[in-house]
mmCIF file of C-alpha atoms and ligand atoms in Angstrom:
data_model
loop_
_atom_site.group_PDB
_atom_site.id
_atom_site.type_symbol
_atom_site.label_atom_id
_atom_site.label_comp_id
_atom_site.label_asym_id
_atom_site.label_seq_id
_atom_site.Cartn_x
_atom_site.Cartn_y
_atom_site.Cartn_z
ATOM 1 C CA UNK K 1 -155.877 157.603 -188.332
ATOM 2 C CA UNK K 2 -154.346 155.667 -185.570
ATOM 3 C CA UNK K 3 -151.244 157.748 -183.750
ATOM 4 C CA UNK K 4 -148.819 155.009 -185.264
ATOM 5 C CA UNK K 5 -145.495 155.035 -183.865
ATOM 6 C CA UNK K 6 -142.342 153.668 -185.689
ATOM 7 C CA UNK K 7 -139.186 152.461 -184.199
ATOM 8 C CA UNK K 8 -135.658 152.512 -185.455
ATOM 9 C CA UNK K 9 -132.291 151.346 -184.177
ATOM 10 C CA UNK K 10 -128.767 152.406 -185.950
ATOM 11 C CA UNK K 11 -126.325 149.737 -185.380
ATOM 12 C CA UNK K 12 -122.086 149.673 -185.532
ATOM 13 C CA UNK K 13 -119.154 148.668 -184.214
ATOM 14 C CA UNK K 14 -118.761 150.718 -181.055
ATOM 15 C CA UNK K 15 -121.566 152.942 -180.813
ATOM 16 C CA UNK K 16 -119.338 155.744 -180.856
ATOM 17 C CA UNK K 17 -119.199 157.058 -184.152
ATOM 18 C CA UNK K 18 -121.820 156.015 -187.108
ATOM 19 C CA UNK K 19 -125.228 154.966 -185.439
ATOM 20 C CA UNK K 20 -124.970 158.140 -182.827
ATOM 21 C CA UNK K 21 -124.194 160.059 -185.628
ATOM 22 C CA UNK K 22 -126.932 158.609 -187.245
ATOM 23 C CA UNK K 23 -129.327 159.061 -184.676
ATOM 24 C CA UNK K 24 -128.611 162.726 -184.546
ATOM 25 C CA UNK K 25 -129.244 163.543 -187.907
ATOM 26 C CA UNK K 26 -132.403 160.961 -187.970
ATOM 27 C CA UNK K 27 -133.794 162.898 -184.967
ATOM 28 C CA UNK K 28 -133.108 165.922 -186.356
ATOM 29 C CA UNK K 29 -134.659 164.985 -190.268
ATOM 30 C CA UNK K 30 -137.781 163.841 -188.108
ATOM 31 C CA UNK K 31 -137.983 167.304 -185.805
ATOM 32 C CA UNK K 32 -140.628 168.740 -188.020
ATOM 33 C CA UNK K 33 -142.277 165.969 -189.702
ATOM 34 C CA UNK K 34 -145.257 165.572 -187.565
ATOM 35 C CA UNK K 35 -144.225 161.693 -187.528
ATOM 36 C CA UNK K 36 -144.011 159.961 -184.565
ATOM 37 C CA UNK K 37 -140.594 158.045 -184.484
ATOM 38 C CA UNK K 38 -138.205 156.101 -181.900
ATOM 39 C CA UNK K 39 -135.230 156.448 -182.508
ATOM 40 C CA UNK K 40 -132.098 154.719 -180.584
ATOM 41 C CA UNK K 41 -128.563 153.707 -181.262
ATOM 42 C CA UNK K 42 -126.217 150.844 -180.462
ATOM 43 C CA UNK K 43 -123.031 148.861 -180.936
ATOM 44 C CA UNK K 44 -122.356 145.191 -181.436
ATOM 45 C CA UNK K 45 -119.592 145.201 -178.843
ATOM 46 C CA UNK K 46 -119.686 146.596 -175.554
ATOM 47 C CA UNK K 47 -116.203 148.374 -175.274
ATOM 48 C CA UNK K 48 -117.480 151.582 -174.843
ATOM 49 C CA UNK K 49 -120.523 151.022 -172.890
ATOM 50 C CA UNK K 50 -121.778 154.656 -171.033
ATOM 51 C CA UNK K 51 -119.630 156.767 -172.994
ATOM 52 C CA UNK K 52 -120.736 159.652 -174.721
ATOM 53 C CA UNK K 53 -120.031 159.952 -178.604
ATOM 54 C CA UNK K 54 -116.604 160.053 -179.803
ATOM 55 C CA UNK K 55 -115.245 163.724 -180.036
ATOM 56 C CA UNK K 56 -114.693 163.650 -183.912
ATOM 57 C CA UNK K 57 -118.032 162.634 -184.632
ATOM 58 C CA UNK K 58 -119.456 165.323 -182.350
ATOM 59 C CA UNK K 59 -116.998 168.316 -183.932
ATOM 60 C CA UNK K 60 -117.968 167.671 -187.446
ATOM 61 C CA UNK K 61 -121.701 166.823 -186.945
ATOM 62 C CA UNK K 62 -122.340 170.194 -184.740
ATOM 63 C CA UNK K 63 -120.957 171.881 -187.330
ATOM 64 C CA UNK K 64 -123.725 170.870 -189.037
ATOM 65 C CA UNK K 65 -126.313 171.191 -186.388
ATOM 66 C CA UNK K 66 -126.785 168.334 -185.434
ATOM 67 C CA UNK K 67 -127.245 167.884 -181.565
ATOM 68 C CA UNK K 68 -125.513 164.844 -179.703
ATOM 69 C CA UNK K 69 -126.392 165.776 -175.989
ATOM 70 C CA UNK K 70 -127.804 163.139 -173.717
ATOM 71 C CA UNK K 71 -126.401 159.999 -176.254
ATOM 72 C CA UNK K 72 -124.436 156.915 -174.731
ATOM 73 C CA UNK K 73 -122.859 154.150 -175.801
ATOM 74 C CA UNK K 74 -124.653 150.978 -175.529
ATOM 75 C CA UNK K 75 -124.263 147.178 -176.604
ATOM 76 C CA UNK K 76 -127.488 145.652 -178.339
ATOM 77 C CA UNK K 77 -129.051 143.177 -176.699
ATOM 78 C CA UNK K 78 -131.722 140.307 -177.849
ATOM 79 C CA UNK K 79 -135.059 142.260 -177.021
ATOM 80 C CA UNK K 80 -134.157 145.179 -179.359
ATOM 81 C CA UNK K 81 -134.907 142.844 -182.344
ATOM 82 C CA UNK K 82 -138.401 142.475 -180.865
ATOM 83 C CA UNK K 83 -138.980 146.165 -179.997
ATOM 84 C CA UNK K 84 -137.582 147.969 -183.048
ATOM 85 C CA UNK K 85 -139.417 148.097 -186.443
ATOM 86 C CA UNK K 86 -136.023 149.045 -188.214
ATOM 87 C CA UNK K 87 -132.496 147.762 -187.631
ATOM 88 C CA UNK K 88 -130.799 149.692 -189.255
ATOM 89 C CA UNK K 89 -126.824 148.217 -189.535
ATOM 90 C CA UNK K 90 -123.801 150.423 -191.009
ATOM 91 C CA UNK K 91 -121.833 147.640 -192.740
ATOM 92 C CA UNK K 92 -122.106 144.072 -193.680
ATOM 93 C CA UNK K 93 -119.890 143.122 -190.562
ATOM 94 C CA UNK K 94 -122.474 144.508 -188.329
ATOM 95 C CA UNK K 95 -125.191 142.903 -190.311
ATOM 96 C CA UNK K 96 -123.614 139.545 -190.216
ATOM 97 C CA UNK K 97 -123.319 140.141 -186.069
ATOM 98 C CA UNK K 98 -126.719 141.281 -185.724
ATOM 99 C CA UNK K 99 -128.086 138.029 -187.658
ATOM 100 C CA UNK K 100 -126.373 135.802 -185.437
ATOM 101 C CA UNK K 101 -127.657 137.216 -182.177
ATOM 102 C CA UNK K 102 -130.975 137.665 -184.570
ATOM 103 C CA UNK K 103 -134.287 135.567 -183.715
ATOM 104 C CA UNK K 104 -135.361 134.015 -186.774
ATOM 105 C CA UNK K 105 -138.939 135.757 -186.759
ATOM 106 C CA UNK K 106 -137.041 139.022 -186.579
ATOM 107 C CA UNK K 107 -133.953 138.629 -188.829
ATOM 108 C CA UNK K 108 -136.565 140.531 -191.452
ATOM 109 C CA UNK K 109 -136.188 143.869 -189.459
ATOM 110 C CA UNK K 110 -132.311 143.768 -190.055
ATOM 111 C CA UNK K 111 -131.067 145.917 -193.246
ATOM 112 C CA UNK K 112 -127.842 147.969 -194.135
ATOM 113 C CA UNK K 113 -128.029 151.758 -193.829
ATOM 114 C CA UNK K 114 -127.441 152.324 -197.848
ATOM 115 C CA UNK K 115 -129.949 149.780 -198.772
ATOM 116 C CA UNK K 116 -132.437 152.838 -198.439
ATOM 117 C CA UNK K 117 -130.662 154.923 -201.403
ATOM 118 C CA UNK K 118 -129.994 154.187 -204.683
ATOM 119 C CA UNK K 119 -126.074 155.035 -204.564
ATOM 120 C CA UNK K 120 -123.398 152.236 -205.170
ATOM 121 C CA UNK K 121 -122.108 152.546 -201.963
ATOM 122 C CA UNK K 122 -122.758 149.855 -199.874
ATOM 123 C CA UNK K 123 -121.463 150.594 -196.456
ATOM 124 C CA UNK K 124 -120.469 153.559 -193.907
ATOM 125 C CA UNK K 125 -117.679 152.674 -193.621
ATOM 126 C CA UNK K 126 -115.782 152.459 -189.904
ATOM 127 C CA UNK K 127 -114.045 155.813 -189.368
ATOM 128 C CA UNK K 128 -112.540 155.391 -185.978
ATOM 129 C CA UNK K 129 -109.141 154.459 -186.677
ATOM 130 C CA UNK K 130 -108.673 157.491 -189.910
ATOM 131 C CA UNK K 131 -109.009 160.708 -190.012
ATOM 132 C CA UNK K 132 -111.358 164.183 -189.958
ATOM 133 C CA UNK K 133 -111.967 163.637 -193.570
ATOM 134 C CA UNK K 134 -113.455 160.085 -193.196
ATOM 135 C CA UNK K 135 -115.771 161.425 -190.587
ATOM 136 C CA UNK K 136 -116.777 163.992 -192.304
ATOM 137 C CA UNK K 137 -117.709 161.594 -195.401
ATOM 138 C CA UNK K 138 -119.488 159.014 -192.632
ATOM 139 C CA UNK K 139 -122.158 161.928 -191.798
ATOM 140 C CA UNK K 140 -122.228 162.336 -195.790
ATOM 141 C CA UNK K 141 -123.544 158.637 -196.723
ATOM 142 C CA UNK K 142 -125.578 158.896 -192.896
ATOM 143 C CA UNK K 143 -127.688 162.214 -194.403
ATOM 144 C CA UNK K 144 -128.098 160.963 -197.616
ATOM 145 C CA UNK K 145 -129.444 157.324 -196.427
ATOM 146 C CA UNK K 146 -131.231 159.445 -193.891
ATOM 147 C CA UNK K 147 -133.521 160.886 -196.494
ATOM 148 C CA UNK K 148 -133.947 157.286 -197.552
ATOM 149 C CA UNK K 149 -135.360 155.654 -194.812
ATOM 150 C CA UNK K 150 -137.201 158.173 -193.871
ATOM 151 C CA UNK K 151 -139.203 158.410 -197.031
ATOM 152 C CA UNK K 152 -139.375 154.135 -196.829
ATOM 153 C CA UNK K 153 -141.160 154.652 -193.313
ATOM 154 C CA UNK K 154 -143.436 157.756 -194.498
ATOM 155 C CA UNK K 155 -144.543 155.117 -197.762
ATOM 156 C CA UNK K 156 -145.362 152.579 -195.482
ATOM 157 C CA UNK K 157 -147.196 154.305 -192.666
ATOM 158 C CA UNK K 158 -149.307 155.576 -195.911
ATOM 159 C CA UNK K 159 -150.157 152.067 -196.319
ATOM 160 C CA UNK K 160 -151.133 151.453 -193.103
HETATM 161 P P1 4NP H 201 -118.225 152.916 -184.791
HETATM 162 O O1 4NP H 201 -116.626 153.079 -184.801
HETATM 163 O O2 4NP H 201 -118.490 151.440 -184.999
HETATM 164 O O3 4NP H 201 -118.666 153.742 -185.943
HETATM 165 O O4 4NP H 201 -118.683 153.433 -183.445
HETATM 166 C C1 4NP H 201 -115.770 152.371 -183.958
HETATM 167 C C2 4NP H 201 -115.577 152.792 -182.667
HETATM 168 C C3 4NP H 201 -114.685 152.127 -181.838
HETATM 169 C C4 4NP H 201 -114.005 151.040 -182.330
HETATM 170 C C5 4NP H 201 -114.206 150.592 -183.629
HETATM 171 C C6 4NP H 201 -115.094 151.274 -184.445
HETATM 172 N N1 4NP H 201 -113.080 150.365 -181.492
HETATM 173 O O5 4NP H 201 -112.412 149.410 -181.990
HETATM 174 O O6 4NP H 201 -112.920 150.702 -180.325
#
């Protein structure tokens, strides 16, 4: 079989809390799959362009083991919808962004986080301006969608 290679981009607000959270525990769900997977994150604004992930995120996902070294904020931009399989958004704000900015051929690839469990929550919610605890549940609804997507993009590579 062909060596195929999937792509994914996590999308929020700022880059700075939910999709670089989201890319460290994606990269680290895909570490010993065999599977080979792009992964990237990035923000519908640009107010924290360069900067690494915010310091809450980082305390409560290393205590989980998940490794944030190397990530930096960026702002998407138009040929991400062409390069990434998956766009992966957070909440329905950041869908509603991404579809504006969207090509129409693309708009497909767009999709909220949650969509890939079965639980009633809809959103991860924005946990910038609360506290530990909200963080905390963020990286909660990220691992459990996590599992999610990842077994939606193991079904269809069977297919392919
Ligand atoms: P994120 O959280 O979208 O999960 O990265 C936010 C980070 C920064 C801001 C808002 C949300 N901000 O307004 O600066």
């Amino acid at each position: 079989m062909a060596n195929v290679v999937t792509s994914v981009l996590f999308v929020c607000l700022g880059n700075i809390c939910r999709s670089p959270s989201a890319e460290a525990v994606f990269k680290d769900k895909i570490k010993n799959s065999g599977l080979s997977i792009e992964i990237d994150s990035a923000g519908t604004m640009g107010y924290h362009t360069g900067a690494p992930p915010d310091q809450r995120s980082q305390a409560v996902g290393e205590i989980r083991g998940y490794s944030f070294k190397g990530l930096k904020c960026r702002k998407v931009v138009i040929d991400d919808f062409e390069k990434f399989d998956y766009i992966v958004a957070m909440d329905n704000q950041n869908v509603s962004h991404l579809l504006e900015m969207c090509p129409e051929e693309f708009k497909h690839k767009v999709s909220l986080f949650m969509s890939f469990t079965t639980s009633d929550v809809q959103e991860v919610p924005d946990p910038y301006y609360g506290g530990k605890r909200g963080f905390e549940y963020v990286l909660d609804l990220i691992e459990l969608a996590a599992d999610g997507l990842l077994a939606t993009i193991v079904a269809s590579r069977s297919k392919v």
